[in-house]
Short mmCIF file of C-alpha atoms in Angstrom, two decimals:
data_model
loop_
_atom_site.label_atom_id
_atom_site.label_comp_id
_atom_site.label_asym_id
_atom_site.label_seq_id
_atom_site.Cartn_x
_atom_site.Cartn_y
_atom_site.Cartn_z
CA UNK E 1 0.00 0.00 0.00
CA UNK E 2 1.36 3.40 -0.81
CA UNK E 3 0.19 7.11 0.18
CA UNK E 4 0.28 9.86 -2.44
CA UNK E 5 -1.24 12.99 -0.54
CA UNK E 6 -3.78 15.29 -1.97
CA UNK E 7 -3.35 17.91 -4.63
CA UNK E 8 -3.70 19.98 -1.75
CA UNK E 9 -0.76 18.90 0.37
CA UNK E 10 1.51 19.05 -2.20
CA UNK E 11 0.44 22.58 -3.04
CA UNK E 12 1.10 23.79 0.37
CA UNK E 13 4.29 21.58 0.59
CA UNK E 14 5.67 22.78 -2.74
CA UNK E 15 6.90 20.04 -3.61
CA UNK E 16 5.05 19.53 -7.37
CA UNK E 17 8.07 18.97 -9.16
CA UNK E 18 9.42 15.75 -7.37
CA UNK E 19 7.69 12.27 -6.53
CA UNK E 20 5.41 12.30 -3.82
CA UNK E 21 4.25 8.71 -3.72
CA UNK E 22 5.67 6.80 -0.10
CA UNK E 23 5.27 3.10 0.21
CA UNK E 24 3.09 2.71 3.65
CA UNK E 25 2.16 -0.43 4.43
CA UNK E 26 3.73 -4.23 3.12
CA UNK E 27 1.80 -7.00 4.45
CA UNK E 28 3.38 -10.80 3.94
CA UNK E 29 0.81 -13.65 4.56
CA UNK E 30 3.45 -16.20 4.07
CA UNK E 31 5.71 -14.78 7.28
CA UNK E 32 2.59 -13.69 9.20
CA UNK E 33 4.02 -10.09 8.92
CA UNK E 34 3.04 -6.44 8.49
CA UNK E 35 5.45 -3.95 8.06
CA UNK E 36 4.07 -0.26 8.72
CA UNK E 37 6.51 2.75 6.82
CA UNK E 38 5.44 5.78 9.21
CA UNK E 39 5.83 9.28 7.46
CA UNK E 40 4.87 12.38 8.46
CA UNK E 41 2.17 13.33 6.47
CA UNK E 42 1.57 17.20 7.88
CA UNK E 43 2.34 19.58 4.60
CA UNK E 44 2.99 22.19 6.54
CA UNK E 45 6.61 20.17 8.21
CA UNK E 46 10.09 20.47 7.13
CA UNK E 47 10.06 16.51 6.94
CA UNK E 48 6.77 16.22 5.41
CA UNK E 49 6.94 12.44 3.57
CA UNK E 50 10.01 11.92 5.75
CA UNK E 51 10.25 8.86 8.47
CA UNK E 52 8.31 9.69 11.53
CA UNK E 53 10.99 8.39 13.60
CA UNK E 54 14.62 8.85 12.05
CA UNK E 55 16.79 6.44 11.90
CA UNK E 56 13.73 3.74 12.13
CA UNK E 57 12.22 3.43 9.25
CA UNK E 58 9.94 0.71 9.61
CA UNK E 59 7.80 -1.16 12.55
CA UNK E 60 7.14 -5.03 11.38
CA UNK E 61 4.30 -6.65 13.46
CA UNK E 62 4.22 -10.40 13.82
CA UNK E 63 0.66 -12.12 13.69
CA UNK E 64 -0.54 -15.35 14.08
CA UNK E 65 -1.98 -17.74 11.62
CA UNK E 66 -5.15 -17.17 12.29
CA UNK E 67 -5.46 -13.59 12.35
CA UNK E 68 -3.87 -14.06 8.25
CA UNK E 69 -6.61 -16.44 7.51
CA UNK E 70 -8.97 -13.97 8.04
CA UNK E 71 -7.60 -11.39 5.53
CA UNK E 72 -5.39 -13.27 3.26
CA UNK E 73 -6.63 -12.19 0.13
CA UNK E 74 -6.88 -8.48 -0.13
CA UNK E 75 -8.72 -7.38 -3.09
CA UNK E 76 -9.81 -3.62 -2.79
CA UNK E 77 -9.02 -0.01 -0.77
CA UNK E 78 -11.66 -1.30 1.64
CA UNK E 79 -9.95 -4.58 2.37
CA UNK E 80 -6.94 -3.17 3.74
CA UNK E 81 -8.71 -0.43 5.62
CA UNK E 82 -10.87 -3.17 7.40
CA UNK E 83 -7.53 -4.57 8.05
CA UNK E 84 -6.24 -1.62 9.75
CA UNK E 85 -9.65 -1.43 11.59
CA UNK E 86 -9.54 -4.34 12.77
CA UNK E 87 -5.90 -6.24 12.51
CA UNK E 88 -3.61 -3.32 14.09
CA UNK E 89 -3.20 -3.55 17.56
CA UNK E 90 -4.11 -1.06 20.19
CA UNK E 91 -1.65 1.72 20.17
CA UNK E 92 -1.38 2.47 16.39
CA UNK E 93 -2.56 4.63 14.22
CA UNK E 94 -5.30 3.25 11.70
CA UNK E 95 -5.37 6.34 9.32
CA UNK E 96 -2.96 5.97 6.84
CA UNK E 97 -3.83 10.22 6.33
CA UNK E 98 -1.81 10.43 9.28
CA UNK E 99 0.58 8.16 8.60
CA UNK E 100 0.18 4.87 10.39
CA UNK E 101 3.09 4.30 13.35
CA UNK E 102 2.57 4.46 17.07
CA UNK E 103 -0.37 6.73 18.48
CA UNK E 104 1.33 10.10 19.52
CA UNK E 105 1.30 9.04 23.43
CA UNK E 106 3.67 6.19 22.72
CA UNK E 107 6.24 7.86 21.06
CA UNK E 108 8.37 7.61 23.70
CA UNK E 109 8.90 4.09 22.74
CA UNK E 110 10.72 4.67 19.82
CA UNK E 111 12.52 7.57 20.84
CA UNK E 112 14.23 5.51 23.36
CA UNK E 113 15.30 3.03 21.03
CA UNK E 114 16.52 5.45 18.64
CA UNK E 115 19.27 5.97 21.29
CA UNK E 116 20.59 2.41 20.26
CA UNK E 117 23.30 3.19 17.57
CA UNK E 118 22.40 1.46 13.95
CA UNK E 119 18.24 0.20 14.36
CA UNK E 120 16.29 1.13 11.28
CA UNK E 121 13.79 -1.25 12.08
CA UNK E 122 11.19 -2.05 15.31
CA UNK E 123 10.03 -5.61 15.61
CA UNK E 124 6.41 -6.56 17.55
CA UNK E 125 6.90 -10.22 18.02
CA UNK E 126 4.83 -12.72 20.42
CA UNK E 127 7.97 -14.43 20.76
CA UNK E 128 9.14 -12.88 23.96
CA UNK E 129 7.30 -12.14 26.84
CA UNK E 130 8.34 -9.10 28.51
CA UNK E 131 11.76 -8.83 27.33
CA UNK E 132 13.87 -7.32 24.11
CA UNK E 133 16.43 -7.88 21.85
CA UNK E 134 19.07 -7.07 18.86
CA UNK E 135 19.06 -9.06 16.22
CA UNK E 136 22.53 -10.55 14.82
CA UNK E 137 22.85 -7.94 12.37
CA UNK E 138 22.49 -4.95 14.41
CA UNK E 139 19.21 -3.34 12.87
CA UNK E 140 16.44 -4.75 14.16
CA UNK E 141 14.79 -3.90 17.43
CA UNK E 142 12.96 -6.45 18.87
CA UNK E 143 9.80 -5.77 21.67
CA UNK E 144 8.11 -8.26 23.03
CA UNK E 145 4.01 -7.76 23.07
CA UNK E 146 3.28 -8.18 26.69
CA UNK E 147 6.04 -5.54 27.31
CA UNK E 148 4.44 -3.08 24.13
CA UNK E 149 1.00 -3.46 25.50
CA UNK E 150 2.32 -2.93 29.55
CA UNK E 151 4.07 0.18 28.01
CA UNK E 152 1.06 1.08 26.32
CA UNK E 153 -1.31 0.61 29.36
CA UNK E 154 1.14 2.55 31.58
CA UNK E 155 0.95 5.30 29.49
CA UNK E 156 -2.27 5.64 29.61
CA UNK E 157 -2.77 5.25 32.90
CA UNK E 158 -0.32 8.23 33.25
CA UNK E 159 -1.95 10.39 30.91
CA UNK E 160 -5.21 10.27 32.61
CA UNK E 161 -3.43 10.85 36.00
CA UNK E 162 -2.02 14.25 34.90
CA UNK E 163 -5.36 14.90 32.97
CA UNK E 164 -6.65 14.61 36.35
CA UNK E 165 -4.03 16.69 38.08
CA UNK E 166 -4.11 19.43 35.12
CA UNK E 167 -7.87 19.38 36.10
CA UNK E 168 -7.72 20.25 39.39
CA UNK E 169 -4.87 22.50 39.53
CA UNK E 170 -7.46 24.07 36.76
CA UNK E 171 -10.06 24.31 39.47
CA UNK E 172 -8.49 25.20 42.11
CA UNK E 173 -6.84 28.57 40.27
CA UNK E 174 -10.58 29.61 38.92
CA UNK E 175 -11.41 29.01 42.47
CA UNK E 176 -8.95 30.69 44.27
CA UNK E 177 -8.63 33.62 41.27
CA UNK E 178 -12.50 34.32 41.00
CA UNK E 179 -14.05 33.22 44.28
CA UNK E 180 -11.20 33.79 47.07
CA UNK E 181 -10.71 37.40 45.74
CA UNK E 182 -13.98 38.28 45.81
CA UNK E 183 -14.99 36.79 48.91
CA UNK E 184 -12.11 35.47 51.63
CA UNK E 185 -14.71 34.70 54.16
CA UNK E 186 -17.10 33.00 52.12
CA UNK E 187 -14.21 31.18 49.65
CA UNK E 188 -11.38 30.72 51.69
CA UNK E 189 -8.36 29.40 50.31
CA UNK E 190 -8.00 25.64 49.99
CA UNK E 191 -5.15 23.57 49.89
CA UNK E 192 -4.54 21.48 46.90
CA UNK E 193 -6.58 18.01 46.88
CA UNK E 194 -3.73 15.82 45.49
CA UNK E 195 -5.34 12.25 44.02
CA UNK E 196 -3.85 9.01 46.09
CA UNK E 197 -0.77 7.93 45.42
CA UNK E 198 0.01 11.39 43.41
CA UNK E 199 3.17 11.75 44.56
CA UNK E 200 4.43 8.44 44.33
CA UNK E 201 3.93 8.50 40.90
CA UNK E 202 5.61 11.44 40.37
CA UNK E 203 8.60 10.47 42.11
CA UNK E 204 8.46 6.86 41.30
CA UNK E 205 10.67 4.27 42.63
CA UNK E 206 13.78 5.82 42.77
CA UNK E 207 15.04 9.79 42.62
CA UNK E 208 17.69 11.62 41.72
CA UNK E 209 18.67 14.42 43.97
CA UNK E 210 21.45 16.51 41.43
CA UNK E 211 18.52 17.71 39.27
CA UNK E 212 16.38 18.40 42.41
CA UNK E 213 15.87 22.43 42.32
CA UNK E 214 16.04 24.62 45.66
CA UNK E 215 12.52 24.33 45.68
CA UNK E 216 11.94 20.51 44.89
CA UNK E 217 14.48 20.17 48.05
CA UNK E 218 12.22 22.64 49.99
CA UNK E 219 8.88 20.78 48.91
CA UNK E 220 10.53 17.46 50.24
CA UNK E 221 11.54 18.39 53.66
CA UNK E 222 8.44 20.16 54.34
CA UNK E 223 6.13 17.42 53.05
CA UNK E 224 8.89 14.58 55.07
CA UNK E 225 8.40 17.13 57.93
CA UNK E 226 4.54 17.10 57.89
CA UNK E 227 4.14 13.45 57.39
CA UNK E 228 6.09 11.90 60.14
CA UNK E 229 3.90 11.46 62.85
CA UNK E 230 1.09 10.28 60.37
CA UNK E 231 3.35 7.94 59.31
CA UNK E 232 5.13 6.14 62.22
CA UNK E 233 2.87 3.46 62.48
CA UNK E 234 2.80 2.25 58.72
CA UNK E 235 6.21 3.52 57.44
CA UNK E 236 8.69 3.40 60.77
CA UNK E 237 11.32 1.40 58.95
CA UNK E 238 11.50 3.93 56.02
CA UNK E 239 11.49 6.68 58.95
CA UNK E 240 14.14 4.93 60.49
CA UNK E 241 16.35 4.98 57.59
CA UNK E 242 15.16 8.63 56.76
CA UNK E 243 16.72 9.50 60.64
CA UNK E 244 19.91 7.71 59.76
CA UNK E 245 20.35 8.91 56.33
CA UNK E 246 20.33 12.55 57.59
CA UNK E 247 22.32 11.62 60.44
CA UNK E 248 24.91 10.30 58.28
CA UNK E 249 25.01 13.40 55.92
CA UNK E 250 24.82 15.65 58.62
CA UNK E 251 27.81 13.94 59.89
CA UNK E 252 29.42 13.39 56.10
CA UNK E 253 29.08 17.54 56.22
CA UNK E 254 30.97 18.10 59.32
CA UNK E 255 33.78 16.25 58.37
CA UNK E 256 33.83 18.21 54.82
CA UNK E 257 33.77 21.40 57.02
CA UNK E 258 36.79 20.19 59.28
CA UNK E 259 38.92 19.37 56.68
CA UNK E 260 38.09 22.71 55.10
CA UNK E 261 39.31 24.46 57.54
CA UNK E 262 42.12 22.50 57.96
CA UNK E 263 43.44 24.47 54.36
CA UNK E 264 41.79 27.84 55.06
CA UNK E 265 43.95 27.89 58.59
CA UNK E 266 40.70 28.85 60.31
CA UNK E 267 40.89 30.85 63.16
CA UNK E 268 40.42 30.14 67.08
CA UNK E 269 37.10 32.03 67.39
CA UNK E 270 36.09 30.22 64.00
CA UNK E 271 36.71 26.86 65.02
CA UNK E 272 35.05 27.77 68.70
CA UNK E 273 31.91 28.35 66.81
CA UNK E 274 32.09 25.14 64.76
CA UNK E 275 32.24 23.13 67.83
CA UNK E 276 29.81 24.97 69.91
CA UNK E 277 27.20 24.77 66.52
CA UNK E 278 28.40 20.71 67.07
CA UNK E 279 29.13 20.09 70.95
CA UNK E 280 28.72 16.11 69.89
CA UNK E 281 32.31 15.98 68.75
CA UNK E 282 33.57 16.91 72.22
CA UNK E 283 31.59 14.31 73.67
CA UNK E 284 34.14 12.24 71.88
CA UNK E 285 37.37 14.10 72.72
CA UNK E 286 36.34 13.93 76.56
CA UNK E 287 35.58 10.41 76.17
CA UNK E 288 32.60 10.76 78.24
CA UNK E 289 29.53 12.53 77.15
CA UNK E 290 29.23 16.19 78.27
CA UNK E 291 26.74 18.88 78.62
CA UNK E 292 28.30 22.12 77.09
CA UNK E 293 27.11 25.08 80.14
CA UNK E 294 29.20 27.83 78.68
CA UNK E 295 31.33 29.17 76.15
CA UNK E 296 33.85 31.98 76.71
CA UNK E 297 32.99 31.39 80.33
CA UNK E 298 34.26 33.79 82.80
CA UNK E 299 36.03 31.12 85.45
CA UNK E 300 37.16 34.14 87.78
CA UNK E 301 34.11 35.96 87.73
CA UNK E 302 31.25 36.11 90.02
CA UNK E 303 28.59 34.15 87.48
CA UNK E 304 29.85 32.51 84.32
CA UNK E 305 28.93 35.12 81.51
CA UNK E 306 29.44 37.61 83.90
CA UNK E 307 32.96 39.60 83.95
CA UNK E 308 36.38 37.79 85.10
CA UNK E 309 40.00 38.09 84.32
CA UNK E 310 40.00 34.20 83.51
CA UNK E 311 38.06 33.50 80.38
CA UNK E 312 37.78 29.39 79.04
CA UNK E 313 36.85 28.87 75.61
CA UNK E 314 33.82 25.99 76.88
CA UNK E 315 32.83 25.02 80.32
CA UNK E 316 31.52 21.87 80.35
CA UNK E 317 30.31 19.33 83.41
CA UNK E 318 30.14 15.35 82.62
CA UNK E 319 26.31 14.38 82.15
CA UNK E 320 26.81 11.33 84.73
CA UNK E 321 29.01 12.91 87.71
CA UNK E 322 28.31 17.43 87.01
CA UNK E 323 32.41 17.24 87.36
CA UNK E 324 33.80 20.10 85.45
CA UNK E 325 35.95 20.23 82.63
CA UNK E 326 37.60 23.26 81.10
CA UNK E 327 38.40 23.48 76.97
CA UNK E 328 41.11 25.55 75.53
CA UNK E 329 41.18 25.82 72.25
CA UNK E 330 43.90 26.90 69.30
CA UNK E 331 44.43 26.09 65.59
CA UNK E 332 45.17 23.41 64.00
CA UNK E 333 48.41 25.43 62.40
CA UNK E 334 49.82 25.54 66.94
CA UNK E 335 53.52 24.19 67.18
CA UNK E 336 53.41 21.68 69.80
CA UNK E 337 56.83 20.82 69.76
CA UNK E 338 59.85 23.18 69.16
CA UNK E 339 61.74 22.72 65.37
CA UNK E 340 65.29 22.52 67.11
CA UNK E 341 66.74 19.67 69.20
CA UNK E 342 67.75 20.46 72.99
CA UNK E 343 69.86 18.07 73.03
CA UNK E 344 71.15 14.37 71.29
CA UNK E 345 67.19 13.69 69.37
CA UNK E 346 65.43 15.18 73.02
CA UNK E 347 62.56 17.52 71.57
CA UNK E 348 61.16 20.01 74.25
CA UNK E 349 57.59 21.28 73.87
CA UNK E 350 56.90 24.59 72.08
CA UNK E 351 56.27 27.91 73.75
CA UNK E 352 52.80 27.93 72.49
CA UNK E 353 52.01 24.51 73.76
CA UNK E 354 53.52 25.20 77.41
CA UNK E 355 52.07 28.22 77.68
CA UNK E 356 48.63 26.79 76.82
CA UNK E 357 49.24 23.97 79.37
CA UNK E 358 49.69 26.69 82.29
CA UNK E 359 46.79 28.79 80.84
CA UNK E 360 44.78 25.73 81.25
CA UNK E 361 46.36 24.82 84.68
CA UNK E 362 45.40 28.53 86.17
CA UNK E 363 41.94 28.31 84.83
CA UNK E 364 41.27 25.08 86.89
CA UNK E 365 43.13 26.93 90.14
CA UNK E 366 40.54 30.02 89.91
CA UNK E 367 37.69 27.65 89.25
CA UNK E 368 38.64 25.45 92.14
CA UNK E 369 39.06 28.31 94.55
CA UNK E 370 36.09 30.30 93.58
CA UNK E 371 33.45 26.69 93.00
CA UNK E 372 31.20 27.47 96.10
CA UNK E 373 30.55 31.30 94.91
CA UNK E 374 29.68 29.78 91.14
CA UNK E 375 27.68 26.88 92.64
CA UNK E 376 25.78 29.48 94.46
CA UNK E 377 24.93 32.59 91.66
CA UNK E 378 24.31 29.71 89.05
CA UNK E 379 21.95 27.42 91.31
CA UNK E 380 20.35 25.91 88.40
CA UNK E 381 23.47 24.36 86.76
CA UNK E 382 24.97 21.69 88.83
CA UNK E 383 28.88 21.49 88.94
CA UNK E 384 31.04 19.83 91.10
CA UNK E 385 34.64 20.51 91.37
CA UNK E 386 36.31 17.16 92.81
CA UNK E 387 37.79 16.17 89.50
CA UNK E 388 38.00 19.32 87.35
CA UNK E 389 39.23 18.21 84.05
CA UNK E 390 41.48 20.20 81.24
CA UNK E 391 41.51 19.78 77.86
CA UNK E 392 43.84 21.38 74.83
CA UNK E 393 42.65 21.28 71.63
CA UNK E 394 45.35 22.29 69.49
CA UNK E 395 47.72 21.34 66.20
CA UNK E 396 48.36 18.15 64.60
CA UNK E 397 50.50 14.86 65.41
CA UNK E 398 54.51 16.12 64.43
CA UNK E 399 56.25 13.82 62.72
CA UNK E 400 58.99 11.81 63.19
CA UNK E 401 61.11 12.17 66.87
CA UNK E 402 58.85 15.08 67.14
CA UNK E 403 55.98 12.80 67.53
CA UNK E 404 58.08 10.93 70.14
CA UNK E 405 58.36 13.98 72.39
CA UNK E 406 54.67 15.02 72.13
CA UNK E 407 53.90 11.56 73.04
CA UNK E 408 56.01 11.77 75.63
CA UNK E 409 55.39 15.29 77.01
CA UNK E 410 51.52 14.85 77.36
CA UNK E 411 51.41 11.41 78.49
CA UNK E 412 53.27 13.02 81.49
CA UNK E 413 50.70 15.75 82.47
CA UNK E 414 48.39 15.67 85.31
CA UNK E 415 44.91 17.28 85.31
CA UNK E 416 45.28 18.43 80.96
CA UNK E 417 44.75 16.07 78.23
CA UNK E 418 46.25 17.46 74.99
CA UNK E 419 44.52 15.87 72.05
CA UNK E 420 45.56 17.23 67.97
CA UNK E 421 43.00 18.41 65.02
CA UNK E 422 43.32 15.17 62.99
CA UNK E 423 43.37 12.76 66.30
CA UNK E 424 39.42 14.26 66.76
CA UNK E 425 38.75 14.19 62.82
CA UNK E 426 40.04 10.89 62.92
CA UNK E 427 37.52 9.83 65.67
CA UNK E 428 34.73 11.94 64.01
CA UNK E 429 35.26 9.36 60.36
CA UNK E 430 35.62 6.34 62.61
CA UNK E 431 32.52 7.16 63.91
CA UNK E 432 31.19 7.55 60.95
CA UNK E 433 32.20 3.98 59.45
CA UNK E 434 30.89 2.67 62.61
CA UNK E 435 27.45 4.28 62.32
CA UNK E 436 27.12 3.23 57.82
CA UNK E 437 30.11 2.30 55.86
CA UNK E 438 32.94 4.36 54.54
CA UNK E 439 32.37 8.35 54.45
CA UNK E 440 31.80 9.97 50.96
CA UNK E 441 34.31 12.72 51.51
CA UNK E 442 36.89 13.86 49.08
CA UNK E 443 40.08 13.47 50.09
CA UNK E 444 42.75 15.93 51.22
CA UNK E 445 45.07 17.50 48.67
CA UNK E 446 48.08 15.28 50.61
CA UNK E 447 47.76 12.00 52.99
CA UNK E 448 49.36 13.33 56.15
CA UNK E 449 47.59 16.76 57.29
CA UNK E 450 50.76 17.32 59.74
CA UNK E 451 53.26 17.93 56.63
CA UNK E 452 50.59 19.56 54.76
CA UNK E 453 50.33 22.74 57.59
CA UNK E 454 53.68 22.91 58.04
CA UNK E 455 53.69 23.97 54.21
CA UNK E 456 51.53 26.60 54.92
CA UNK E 457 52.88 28.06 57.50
#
């Protein structure tokens, strides 16, 4: 069968002086075959009497015997349009005016397997149940018809859908437009009735967050936000792993923010807000978990944020005993043991780090002495003061019989633990192996943070 279009549609295509007449439609009794040649058929194109769906340029559909014994002798115009009444299955196109091919809504179909590099032709076989193939010789496409006609159903299941949604988003503007301005009382404004399981198909099974706008983002924390205590009872594992997914990124963040500011040689007051934002990760550097009471607190004053002349970067007590601990804090850049040898490979601690030790040390003696007078002008904190605890944060692990003496030289204090930037980063991506598998953080411009500030400084 062939298509020659109208006197008209060559007139508006211009194209008089060429031939216009495209083979449509083959049909082969003896291999129970039809094989469709879709054109476009619209004058008014730049591909008018051009493939519908370049590079395929035909669709062959496989029937069975029985279906050919009904129309194996075509005779006349009308025996091949009853044929494409009532021999084409659902989802083509049955007016060779437009064309023949798939119906518009399933075009998707054969876009997608344009993307597979040398198919010119689409095969509709009963030979495979929901599954597809290449033939040998690279240009045939074959589709299985349970998985055409799922295809087919699913599309049209998701075309009424959005018909639906298009309807009521429809609705609800005219009402909100029309009646809500005129009247606020009488119309008030009404939240969007979404249809069951609206979302879900809009998401579908899976979801991928980097082309997720601001507001998609927005729209999916408020909406997990809303939903939660609706849905403990029916989805608590998926809550579950919603709590530990954004426990783990939260935590995934941190570390990205330490090691940051392990290059950008952060300042004290900078990394004093970091932790105080976080007070978890001290829980780990005390070893014991802590309730933060005050940063900058003033330890020779009469109340804690009142004035003193002895200022801590965090007061904290433990959670289990109130005993007090004091935190000093420097940068990660602080020399904690002096470049030069004293004497034969003996390493003495820096200036910086002794003087941070006594710093520490002093705090703890005007805290001590002045406990009763803090216990009593901050009545509703509890602190204790038989184990008052110090604690340097401050540079990173030297290296080689540097690391020795700083070994050495805080394993011998009394009262002050020392403990290094990358010692409590380390902890902070042990926990989080422990708490879901290896961290997702890039890694540092150089494996050993120690060598890589003492390049920068």
């Amino acid at each position: 069968m062939s298509f020659t279009p109208s006197d008209r549609r060559i007139e508006i295509a211009d194209l008089t002086e060429i031939n216009t007449t495209q083979v449509l439609l083959r049909f082969d009794a003896a291999k129970h075959t039809t094989t469709l040649f879709p054109i476009n058929t619209m004058p008014g194109s730049e591909y008018f009497l051009m493939p519908k769906y370049d590079p395929i340029e035909s669709i062959e559909i496989i029937e069975d015997e029985n279906f050919f014994q009904d129309f194996s002798d075509f005779r006349t115009l009308e025996d091949v349009q009853g044929y494409l009444a009532k021999g084409m299955p659902k989802g083509f196109v049955k007016d060779p005016n437009y064309g023949l091919g798939l119906e518009r809504k399933l075009s998707f179909i054969v876009n997608a397997i344009t993307e597979v590099d040398g198919i010119t032709n689409l095969r509709i076989t009963d030979k495979r149940e929901l599954d597809v193939a290449v033939t040998d010789d690279g240009t045939t496409y074959e589709l299985g018809y349970t998985l055409f006609h799922e295809l087919r159903r699913n599309a049209n299941r998701f075309e009424t859908k959005a018909q639906g949604s298009v309807r009521r988003k429809k609705q609800q503007a005219a009402y909100t437009n029309l009646l809500t301005r005129l009247d606020r009382e009488k119309f008030p404004v009404k939240i969007f009735d979404r249809a069951p399981d609206d979302i879900a198909e809009v998401i579908g099974n899976t979801i991928t967050d980097a082309k997720l706008s601001e507001n998609d983002r927005a729209a999916v924390v408020n909406m997990a936000a809303a939903s939660v205590r609706t849905s403990m009872k029916s989805q608590r594992v998926g809550l579950a792993k919603l709590h530990d997914e954004i426990e783990l990124a939260s935590l995934d963040e941190l570390i990205a923010r330490v090691e940051e500011r392990f290059v950008e040689r952060t300042s004290e007051l900078q990394w004093q807000k970091l932790l105080e934002a976080n007070p978890f990760i001290l829980d780990m550097a005390f070893n014991v978990p802590v309730l933060l009471v005050q940063g900058q607190a003033h330890v020779g004053g009469k109340v804690l944020n009142g004035s003193g002349e002895k200022i801590a970067d965090f007061l904290f007590t433990n959670k289990l005993t109130d005993s007090i601990a004091l935190l000093e804090i420097k940068t990660p850049g602080t020399e904690l043991i002096g470049k030069r040898e004293y004497r034969g490979g003996v390493y003495t601690a820096s200036a910086e780090l002794v003087g941070a030790v006594a710093q520490v040390l002093d705090q703890i003696d005007k805290l001590r002495s002045d406990i009763y007078r803090h216990k009593a002008q901050n009545a509703p904190i509890s602190l204790e003061s038989y184990g008052i605890k110090g604690m340097i944060l401050a540079g990173m692990i030297p290296e080689g019989p540097r690391k020795r003496a700083f070994e050495l030289y805080r394993s011998s204090l009394a009262g002050v633990t020392i403990i290094t930037f990358d010692e409590l980063l380390l902890k902070l991506k042990s926990l989080r192996d422990l708490l879901g598998g290896k961290a997702d953080i890039a890694p540092s411009k150089k494996p050993n943070p120690a060598r890589e500030f003492e390049d920068l400084f």
